[in-house]
Coordinates of N, CA and C and ligand atoms in Angstrom, one line a residue:
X1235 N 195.0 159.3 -32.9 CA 196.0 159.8 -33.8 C 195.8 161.3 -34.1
X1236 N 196.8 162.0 -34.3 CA 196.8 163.3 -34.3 C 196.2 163.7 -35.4
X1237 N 196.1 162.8 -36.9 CA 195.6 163.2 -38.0 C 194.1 163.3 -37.6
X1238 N 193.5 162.4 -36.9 CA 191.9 162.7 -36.4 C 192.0 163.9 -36.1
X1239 N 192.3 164.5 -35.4 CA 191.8 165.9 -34.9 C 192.4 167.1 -36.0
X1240 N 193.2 167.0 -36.8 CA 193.3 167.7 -37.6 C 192.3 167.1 -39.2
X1241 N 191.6 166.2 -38.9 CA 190.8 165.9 -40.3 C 189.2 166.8 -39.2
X1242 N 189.3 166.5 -37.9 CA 188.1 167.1 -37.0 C 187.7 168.8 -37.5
X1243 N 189.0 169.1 -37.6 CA 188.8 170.9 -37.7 C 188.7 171.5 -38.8
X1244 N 187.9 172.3 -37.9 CA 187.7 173.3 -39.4 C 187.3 174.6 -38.9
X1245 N 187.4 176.0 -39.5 CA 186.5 177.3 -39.2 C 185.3 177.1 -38.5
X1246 N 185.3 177.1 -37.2 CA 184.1 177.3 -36.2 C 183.5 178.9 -36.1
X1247 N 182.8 179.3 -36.6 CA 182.0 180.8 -37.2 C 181.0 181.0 -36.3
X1248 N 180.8 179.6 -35.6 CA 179.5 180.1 -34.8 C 179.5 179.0 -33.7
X1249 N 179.3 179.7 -32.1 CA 179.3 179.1 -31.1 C 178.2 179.2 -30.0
X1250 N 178.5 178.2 -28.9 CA 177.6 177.7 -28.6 C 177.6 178.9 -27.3
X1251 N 176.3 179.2 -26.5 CA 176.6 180.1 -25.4 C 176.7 179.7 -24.5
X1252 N 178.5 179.3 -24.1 CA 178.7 178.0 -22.9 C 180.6 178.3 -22.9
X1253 N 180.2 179.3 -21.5 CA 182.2 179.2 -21.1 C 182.7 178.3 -21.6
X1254 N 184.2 178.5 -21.6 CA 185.2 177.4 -21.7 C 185.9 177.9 -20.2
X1255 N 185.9 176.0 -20.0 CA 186.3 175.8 -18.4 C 187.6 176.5 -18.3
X1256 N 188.7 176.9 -17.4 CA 189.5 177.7 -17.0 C 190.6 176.4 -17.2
X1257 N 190.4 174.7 -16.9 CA 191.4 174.1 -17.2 C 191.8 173.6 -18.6
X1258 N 190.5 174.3 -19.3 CA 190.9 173.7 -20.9 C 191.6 174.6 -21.7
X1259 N 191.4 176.1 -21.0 CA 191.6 177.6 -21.5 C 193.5 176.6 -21.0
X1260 N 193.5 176.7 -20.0 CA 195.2 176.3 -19.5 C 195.7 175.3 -20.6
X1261 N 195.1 174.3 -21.4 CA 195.8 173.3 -21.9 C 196.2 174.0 -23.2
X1262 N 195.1 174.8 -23.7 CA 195.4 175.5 -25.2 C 196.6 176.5 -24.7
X1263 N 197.1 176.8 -24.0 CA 197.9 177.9 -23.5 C 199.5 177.0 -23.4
X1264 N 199.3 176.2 -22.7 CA 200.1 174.8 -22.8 C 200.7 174.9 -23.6
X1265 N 200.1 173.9 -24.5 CA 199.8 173.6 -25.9 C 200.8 175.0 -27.2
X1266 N 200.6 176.1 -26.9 CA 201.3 177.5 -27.8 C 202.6 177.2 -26.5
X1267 N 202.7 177.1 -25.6 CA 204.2 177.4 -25.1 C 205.2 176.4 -25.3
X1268 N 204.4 175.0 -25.7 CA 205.4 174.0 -26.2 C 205.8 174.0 -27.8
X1269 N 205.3 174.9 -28.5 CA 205.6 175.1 -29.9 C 207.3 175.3 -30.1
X1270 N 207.7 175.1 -31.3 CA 208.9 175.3 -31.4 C 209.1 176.6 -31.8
X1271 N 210.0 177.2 -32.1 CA 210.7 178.8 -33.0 C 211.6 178.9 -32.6
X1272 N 212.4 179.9 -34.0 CA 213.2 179.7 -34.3 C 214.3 180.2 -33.6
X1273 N 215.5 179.8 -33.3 CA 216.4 179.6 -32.0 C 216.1 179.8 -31.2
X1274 N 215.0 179.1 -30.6 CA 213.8 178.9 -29.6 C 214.1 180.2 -28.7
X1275 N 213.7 181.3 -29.9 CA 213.9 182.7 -28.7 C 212.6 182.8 -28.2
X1276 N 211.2 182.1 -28.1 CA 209.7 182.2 -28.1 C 209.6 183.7 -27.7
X1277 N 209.1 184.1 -28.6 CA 209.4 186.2 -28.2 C 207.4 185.9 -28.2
X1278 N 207.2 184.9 -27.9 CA 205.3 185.3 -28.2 C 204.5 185.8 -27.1
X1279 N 203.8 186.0 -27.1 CA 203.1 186.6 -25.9 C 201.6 186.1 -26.4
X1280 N 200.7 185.4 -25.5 CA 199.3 185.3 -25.5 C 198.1 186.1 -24.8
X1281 N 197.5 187.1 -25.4 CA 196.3 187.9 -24.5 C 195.0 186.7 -24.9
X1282 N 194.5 186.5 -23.7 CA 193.5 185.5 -23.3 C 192.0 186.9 -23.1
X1283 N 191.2 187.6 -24.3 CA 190.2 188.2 -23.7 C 189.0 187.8 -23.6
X1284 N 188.6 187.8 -22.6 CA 187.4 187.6 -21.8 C 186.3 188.4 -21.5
X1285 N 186.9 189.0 -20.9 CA 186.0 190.6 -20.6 C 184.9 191.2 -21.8
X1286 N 183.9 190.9 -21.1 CA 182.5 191.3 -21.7 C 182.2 192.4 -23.0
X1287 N 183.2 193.7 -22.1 CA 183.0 194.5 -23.2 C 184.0 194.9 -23.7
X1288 N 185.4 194.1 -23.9 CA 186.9 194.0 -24.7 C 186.1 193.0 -26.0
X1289 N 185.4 192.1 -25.8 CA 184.9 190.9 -26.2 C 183.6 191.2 -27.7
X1290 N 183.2 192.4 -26.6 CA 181.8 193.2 -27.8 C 182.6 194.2 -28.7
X1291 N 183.7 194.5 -28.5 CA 184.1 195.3 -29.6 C 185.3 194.4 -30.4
X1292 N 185.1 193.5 -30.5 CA 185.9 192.3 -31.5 C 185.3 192.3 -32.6
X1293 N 184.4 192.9 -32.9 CA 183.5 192.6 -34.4 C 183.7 193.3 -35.0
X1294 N 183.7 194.7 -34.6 CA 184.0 196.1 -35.6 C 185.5 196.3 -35.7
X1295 N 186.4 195.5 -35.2 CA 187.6 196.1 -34.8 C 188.0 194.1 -35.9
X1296 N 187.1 193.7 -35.9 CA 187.4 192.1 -37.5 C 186.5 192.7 -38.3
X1297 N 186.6 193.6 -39.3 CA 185.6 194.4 -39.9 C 183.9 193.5 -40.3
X1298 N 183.8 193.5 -39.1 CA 182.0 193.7 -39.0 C 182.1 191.9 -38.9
X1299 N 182.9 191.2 -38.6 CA 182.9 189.6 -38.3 C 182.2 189.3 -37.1
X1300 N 181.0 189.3 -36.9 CA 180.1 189.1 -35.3 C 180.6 188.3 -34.7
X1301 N 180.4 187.2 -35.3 CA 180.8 186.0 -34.4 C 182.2 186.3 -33.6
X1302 N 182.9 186.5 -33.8 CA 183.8 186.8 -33.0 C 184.0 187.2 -31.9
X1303 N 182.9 187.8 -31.6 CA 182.4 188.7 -30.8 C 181.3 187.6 -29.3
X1304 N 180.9 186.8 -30.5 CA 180.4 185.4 -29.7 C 180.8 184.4 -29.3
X1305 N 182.1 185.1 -29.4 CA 183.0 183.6 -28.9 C 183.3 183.8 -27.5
X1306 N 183.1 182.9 -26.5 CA 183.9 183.5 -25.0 C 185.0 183.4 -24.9
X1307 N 186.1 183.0 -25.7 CA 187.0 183.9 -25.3 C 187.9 184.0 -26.9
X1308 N 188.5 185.0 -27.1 CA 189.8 184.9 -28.4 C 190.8 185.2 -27.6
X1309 N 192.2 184.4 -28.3 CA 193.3 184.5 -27.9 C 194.0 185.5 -29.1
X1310 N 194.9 186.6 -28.7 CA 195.6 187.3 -29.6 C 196.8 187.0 -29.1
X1311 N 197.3 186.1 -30.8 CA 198.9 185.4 -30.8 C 199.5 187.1 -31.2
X1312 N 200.8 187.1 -30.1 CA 201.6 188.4 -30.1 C 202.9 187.7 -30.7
X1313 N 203.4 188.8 -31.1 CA 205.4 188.6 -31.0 C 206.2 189.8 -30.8
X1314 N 207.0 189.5 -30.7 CA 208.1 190.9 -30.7 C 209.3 190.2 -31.4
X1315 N 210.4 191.1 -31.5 CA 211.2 190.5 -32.1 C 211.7 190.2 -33.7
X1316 N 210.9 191.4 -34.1 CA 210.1 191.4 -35.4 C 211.4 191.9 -36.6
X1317 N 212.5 192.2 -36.1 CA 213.5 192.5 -36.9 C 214.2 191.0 -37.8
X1318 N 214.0 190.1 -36.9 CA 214.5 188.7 -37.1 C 214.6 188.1 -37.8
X1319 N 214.9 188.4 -39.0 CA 214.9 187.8 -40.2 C 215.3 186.4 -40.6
X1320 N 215.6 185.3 -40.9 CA 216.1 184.1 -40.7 C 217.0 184.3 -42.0
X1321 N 217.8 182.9 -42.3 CA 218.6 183.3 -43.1 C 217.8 182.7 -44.8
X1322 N 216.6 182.3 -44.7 CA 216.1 181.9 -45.7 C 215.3 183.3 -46.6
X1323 N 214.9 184.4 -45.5 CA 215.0 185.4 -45.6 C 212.8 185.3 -45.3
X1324 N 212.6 184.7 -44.2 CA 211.3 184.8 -43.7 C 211.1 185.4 -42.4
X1325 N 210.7 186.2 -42.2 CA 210.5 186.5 -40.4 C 210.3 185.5 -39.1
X1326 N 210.7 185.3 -38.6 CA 211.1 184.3 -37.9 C 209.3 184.3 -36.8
X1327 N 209.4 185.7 -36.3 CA 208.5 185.7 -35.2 C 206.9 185.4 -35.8
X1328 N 206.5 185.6 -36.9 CA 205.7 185.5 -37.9 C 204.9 184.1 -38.0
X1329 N 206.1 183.5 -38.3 CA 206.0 182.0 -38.6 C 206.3 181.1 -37.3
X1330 N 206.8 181.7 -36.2 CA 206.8 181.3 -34.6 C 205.5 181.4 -33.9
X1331 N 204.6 182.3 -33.9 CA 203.7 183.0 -33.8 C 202.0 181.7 -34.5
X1332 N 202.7 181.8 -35.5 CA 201.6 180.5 -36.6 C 201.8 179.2 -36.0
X1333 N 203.0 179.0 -36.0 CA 203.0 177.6 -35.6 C 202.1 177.2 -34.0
X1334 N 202.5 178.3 -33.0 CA 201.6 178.4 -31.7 C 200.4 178.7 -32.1
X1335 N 199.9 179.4 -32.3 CA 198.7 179.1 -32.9 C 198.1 177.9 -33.4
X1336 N 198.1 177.4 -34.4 CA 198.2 176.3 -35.0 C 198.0 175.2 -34.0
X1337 N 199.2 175.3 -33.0 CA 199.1 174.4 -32.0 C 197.7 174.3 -30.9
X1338 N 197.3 175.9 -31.0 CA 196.5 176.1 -30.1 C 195.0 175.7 -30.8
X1339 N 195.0 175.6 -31.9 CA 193.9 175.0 -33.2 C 193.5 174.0 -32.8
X1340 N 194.6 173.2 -33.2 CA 194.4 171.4 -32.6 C 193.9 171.2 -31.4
X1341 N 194.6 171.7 -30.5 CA 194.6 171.1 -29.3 C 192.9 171.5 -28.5
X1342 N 192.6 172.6 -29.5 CA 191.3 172.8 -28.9 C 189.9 171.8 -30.0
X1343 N 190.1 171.3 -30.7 CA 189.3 170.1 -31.4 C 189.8 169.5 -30.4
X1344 N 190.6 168.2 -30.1 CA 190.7 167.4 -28.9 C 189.8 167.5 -27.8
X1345 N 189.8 169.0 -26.9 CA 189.1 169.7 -26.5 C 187.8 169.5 -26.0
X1346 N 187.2 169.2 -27.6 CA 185.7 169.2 -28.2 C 185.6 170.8 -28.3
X1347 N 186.4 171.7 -28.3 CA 186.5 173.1 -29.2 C 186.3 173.2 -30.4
X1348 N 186.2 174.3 -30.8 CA 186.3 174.6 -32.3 C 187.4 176.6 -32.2
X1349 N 187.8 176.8 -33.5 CA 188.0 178.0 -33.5 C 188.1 178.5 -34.8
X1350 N 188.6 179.8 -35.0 CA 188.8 180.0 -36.6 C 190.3 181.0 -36.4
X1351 N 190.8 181.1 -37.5 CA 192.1 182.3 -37.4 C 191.5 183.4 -37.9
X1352 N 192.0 184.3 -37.7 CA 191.7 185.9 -37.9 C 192.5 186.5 -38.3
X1353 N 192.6 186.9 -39.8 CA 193.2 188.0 -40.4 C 192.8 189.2 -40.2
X1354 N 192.2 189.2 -40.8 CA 191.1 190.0 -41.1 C 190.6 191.2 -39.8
X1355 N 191.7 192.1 -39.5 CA 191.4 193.0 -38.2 C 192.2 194.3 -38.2
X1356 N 191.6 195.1 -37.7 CA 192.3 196.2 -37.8 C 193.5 196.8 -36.5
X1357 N 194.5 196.2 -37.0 CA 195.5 195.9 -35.9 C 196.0 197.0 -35.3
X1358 N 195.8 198.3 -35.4 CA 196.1 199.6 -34.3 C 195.0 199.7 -33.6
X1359 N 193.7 199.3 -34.0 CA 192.7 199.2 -32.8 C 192.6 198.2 -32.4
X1360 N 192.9 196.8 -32.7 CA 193.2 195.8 -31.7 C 194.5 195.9 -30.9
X1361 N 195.3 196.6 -31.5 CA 196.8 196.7 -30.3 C 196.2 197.9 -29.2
X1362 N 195.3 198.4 -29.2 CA 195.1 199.5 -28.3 C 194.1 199.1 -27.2
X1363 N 193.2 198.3 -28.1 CA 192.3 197.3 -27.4 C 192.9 196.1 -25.8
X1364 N 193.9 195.8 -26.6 CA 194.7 195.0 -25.6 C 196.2 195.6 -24.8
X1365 N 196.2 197.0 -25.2 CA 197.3 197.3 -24.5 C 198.5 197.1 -24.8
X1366 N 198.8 196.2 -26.2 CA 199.7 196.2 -26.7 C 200.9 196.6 -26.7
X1367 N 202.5 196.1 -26.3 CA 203.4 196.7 -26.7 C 203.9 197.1 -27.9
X1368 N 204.9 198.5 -28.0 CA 205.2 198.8 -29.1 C 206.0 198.1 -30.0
X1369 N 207.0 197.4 -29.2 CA 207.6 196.6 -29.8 C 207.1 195.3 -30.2
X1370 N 206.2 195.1 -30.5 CA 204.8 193.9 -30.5 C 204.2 194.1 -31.6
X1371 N 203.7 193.3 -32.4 CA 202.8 193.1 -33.0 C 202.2 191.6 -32.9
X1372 N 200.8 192.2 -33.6 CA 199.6 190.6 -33.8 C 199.5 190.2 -34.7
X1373 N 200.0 188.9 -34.7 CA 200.3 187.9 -35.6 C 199.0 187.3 -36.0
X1374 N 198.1 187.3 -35.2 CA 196.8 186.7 -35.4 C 195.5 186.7 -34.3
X1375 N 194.6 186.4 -35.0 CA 193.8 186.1 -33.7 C 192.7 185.1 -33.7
X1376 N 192.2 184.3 -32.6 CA 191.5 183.2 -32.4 C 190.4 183.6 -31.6
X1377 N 189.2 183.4 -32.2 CA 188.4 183.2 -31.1 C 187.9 181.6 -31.0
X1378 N 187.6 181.4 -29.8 CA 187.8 179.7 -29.3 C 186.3 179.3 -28.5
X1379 N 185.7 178.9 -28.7 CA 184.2 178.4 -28.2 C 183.8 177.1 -28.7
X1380 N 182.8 176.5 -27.9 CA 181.6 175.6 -28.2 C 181.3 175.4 -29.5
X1381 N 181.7 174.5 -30.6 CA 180.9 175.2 -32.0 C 179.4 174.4 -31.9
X1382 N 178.5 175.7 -32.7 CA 177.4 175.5 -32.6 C 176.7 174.9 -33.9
X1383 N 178.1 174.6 -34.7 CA 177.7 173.8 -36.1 C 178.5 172.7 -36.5
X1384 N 178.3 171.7 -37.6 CA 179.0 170.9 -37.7 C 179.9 171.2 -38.9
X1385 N 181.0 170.1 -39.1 CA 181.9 170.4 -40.4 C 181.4 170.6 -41.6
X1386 N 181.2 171.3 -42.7 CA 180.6 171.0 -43.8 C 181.7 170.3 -45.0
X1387 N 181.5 170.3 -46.4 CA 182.4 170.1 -47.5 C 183.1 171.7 -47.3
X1388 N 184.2 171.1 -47.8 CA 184.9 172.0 -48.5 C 186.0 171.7 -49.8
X1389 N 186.4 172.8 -50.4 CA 187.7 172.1 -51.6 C 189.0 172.0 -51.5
X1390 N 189.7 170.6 -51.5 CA 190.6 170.9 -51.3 C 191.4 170.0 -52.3
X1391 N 192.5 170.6 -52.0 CA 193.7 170.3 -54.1 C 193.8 168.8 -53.3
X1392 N 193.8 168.2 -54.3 CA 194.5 166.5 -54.1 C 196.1 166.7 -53.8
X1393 N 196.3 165.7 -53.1 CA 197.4 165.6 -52.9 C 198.6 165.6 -53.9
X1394 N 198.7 165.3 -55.6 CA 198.8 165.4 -56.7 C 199.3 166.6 -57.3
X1395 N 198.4 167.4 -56.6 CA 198.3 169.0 -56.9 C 199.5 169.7 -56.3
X1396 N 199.9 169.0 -54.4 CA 200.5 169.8 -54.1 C 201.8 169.1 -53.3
X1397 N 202.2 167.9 -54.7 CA 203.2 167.0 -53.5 C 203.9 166.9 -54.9
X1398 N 205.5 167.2 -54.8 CA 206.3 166.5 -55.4 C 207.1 165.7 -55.4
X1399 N 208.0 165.5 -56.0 CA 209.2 164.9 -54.9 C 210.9 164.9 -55.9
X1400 N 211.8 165.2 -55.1 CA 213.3 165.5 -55.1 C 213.1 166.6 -56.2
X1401 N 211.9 167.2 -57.1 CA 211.9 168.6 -57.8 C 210.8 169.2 -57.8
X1402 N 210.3 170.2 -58.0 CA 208.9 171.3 -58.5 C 208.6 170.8 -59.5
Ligands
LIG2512 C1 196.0 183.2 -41.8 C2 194.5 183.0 -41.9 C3 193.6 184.1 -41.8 C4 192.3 183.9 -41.8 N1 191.4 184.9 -41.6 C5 190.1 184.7 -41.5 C6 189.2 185.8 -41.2 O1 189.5 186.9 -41.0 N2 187.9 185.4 -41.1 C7 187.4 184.2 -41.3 O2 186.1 184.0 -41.2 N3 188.2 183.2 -41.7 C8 189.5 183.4 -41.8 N4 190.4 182.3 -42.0 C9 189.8 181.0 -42.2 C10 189.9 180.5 -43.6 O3 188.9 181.2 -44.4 C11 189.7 179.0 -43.6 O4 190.7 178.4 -42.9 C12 189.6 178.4 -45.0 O5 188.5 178.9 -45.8 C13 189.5 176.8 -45.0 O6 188.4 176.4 -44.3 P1 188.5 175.5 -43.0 O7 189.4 176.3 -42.0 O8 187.1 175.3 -42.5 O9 189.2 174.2 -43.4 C14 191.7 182.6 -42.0 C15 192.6 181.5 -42.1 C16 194.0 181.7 -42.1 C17 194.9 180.5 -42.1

Protein backbone atom coordinates (compact mmCIF):
# COMPACT_ATOMS: atom_id res chain seq x y z
CA UNK A 1 0.00 0.00 0.00
CA UNK A 2 1.18 3.38 -0.82
CA UNK A 3 0.50 4.60 2.79
CA UNK A 4 3.52 2.12 3.91
CA UNK A 5 5.97 3.96 2.14
CA UNK A 6 4.81 7.22 3.03
CA UNK A 7 4.53 6.22 6.93
CA UNK A 8 8.52 4.55 5.73
CA UNK A 9 9.81 8.24 5.04
CA UNK A 10 11.27 10.60 6.67
CA UNK A 11 14.47 13.33 6.36
CA UNK A 12 17.45 11.03 5.42
CA UNK A 13 20.44 13.57 6.85
CA UNK A 14 22.87 10.94 6.59
CA UNK A 15 23.94 8.39 4.00
CA UNK A 16 25.44 5.41 3.33
CA UNK A 17 28.79 5.50 0.90
CA UNK A 18 27.16 3.38 -1.82
CA UNK A 19 25.98 4.75 -5.53
CA UNK A 20 22.65 4.61 -6.49
CA UNK A 21 22.24 2.19 -9.43
CA UNK A 22 21.58 4.22 -12.78
CA UNK A 23 18.07 2.03 -13.03
CA UNK A 24 16.78 3.25 -9.76
CA UNK A 25 18.15 7.00 -10.53
CA UNK A 26 15.65 6.19 -13.99
CA UNK A 27 12.59 5.17 -11.89
CA UNK A 28 12.76 8.40 -9.54
CA UNK A 29 13.02 10.39 -12.70
CA UNK A 30 9.94 8.29 -14.00
CA UNK A 31 8.20 8.75 -11.17
CA UNK A 32 8.57 13.29 -11.37
CA UNK A 33 7.53 13.01 -15.19
CA UNK A 34 4.25 11.17 -14.34
CA UNK A 35 3.24 13.89 -11.73
CA UNK A 36 0.40 15.95 -12.66
CA UNK A 37 0.37 20.12 -13.16
CA UNK A 38 -1.45 22.40 -13.83
CA UNK A 39 -2.89 22.39 -17.49
CA UNK A 40 -0.36 19.73 -17.64
CA UNK A 41 2.00 22.41 -19.14
CA UNK A 42 4.96 20.20 -17.01
CA UNK A 43 7.44 23.41 -17.60
CA UNK A 44 9.89 21.19 -14.98
CA UNK A 45 13.13 20.35 -15.67
CA UNK A 46 15.33 17.79 -13.46
CA UNK A 47 19.35 18.37 -12.94
CA UNK A 48 20.48 14.83 -11.80
CA UNK A 49 24.18 16.01 -10.01
CA UNK A 50 26.65 13.62 -9.74
CA UNK A 51 29.88 15.05 -10.42
CA UNK A 52 32.33 14.84 -7.67
CA UNK A 53 33.14 18.29 -7.42
CA UNK A 54 29.48 19.97 -8.45
CA UNK A 55 28.47 17.52 -5.47
CA UNK A 56 31.40 19.00 -2.79
CA UNK A 57 30.18 22.39 -3.24
CA UNK A 58 26.42 21.51 -2.26
CA UNK A 59 27.13 22.22 1.42
CA UNK A 60 28.27 25.87 1.31
CA UNK A 61 25.95 26.76 -1.38
CA UNK A 62 22.77 24.78 1.59
CA UNK A 63 24.33 27.09 4.11
CA UNK A 64 26.95 24.79 5.66
CA UNK A 65 24.31 21.46 5.37
CA UNK A 66 27.27 18.65 4.79
CA UNK A 67 25.45 15.97 4.30
CA UNK A 68 24.25 17.02 1.23
CA UNK A 69 27.22 17.00 0.00
CA UNK A 70 27.31 13.11 1.01
CA UNK A 71 24.72 12.29 -0.80
CA UNK A 72 25.57 10.63 -4.34
CA UNK A 73 23.48 12.15 -6.04
CA UNK A 74 20.75 15.44 -5.53
CA UNK A 75 18.20 16.15 -7.82
CA UNK A 76 17.45 19.99 -8.47
CA UNK A 77 13.46 20.20 -9.13
CA UNK A 78 13.47 23.29 -11.83
CA UNK A 79 10.53 25.20 -13.49
CA UNK A 80 10.00 27.90 -15.79
CA UNK A 81 6.91 29.38 -16.45
CA UNK A 82 6.91 31.25 -13.40
CA UNK A 83 4.41 34.08 -14.42
CA UNK A 84 1.51 31.44 -14.19
CA UNK A 85 -0.55 32.33 -11.83
CA UNK A 86 -3.69 30.04 -11.34
CA UNK A 87 -6.94 31.38 -10.86
CA UNK A 88 -6.97 30.64 -7.03
CA UNK A 89 -4.18 32.97 -7.15
CA UNK A 90 -1.04 30.29 -6.33
CA UNK A 91 1.78 29.77 -8.78
CA UNK A 92 1.19 27.07 -10.62
CA UNK A 93 4.91 25.97 -11.44
CA UNK A 94 5.68 26.08 -7.69
CA UNK A 95 3.23 23.70 -6.59
CA UNK A 96 3.97 21.56 -10.05
CA UNK A 97 7.48 21.47 -9.17
CA UNK A 98 6.42 20.02 -5.21
CA UNK A 99 4.20 17.70 -6.33
CA UNK A 100 7.21 16.01 -8.65
CA UNK A 101 9.26 16.12 -6.10
CA UNK A 102 7.17 14.65 -3.59
CA UNK A 103 6.73 12.02 -6.17
CA UNK A 104 10.30 11.57 -6.40
CA UNK A 105 10.22 11.21 -2.22
CA UNK A 106 8.11 8.20 -2.30
CA UNK A 107 9.24 6.52 -4.89
CA UNK A 108 12.73 6.49 -3.65
CA UNK A 109 11.61 4.78 0.07
CA UNK A 110 10.16 1.91 -2.21
CA UNK A 111 13.53 2.10 -3.63
CA UNK A 112 15.01 1.26 -0.10
CA UNK A 113 16.22 5.17 -0.54
CA UNK A 114 15.96 7.80 1.66
CA UNK A 115 16.10 11.73 0.88
CA UNK A 116 15.35 15.04 2.40
CA UNK A 117 13.95 18.42 0.72
CA UNK A 118 16.09 21.44 0.60
CA UNK A 119 15.19 24.87 1.21
CA UNK A 120 17.50 26.07 2.67
CA UNK A 121 20.11 27.16 -0.38
CA UNK A 122 21.45 29.88 -1.89
CA UNK A 123 19.73 29.94 -5.17
CA UNK A 124 22.02 32.33 -7.57
CA UNK A 125 24.88 30.05 -6.59
CA UNK A 126 23.02 27.01 -7.10
CA UNK A 127 21.58 28.35 -10.52
CA UNK A 128 25.14 29.07 -11.63
CA UNK A 129 26.31 25.86 -10.15
CA UNK A 130 23.98 23.99 -12.61
CA UNK A 131 23.90 26.29 -15.48
CA UNK A 132 20.61 27.28 -14.98
CA UNK A 133 18.20 28.98 -17.24
CA UNK A 134 17.12 32.45 -16.86
CA UNK A 135 13.87 31.83 -17.27
CA UNK A 136 14.11 28.99 -14.54
CA UNK A 137 14.10 28.88 -11.29
CA UNK A 138 14.68 26.06 -8.22
CA UNK A 139 11.95 25.04 -6.70
CA UNK A 140 13.81 22.72 -4.52
CA UNK A 141 16.35 20.42 -3.95
CA UNK A 142 16.96 16.64 -3.02
CA UNK A 143 19.69 14.87 -2.23
CA UNK A 144 18.95 10.98 -2.61
CA UNK A 145 21.27 8.12 -1.04
CA UNK A 146 21.51 4.93 1.07
CA UNK A 147 20.20 6.22 4.53
CA UNK A 148 22.71 5.47 6.99
CA UNK A 149 20.15 5.86 9.91
CA UNK A 150 16.88 4.76 10.98
CA UNK A 151 13.43 6.68 11.46
CA UNK A 152 13.32 8.32 14.77
CA UNK A 153 10.03 9.97 16.69
CA UNK A 154 8.86 12.85 15.66
CA UNK A 155 5.67 15.45 16.39
CA UNK A 156 2.95 15.31 14.59
CA UNK A 157 -0.74 17.25 15.15
CA UNK A 158 -3.47 14.52 15.39
CA UNK A 159 -5.52 14.27 12.83
CA UNK A 160 -8.20 16.39 15.12
CA UNK A 161 -5.95 19.24 14.77
CA UNK A 162 -5.95 19.33 11.17
CA UNK A 163 -9.24 17.70 9.61
CA UNK A 164 -12.47 19.31 9.42
CA UNK A 165 -15.21 18.81 7.59
CA UNK A 166 -17.94 20.90 5.19
CA UNK A 167 -16.35 24.14 7.50
CA UNK A 168 -12.98 25.59 9.32
C1 LIG B 1 9.87 22.70 1.60
C2 LIG B 1 10.77 22.01 2.60
C3 LIG B 1 12.04 22.51 2.82
C4 LIG B 1 12.92 21.87 3.71
N1 LIG B 1 14.20 22.32 3.85
C5 LIG B 1 15.07 21.63 4.62
C6 LIG B 1 16.44 21.99 4.68
O1 LIG B 1 16.91 22.92 4.05
N2 LIG B 1 17.26 21.25 5.47
C7 LIG B 1 16.81 20.16 6.19
O2 LIG B 1 17.62 19.52 6.87
N3 LIG B 1 15.51 19.79 6.14
C8 LIG B 1 14.64 20.48 5.38
N4 LIG B 1 13.33 20.07 5.29
C9 LIG B 1 12.89 18.86 6.02
C10 LIG B 1 11.97 19.18 7.20
O3 LIG B 1 12.74 19.73 8.23
C11 LIG B 1 11.28 17.89 7.63
O4 LIG B 1 10.47 17.42 6.57
C12 LIG B 1 10.41 18.06 8.86
O5 LIG B 1 11.19 18.40 9.97
C13 LIG B 1 9.62 16.78 9.21
O6 LIG B 1 10.51 15.70 9.40
P1 LIG B 1 10.44 14.39 8.49
O7 LIG B 1 10.63 14.81 7.05
O8 LIG B 1 11.56 13.51 8.98
O9 LIG B 1 9.09 13.77 8.68
C14 LIG B 1 12.46 20.72 4.43
C15 LIG B 1 11.17 20.23 4.20
C16 LIG B 1 10.34 20.86 3.29
C17 LIG B 1 8.98 20.26 3.02
Amino acid sequence: MLLDCIEKRFSVRKFLNKPIEQKKINILLEAARLAPSASNKQTWHFVVIKDKEKRKQLADICKGQKFVSEAPITIAVCNTNLDYIMTCGQKAPVIDGAIAAEHIVLQAVELGLGSCWIGAFYHDKMAELINLPQDYEIIGLLPIGYPAVEKGNRDLKSIEEVVSCDSF
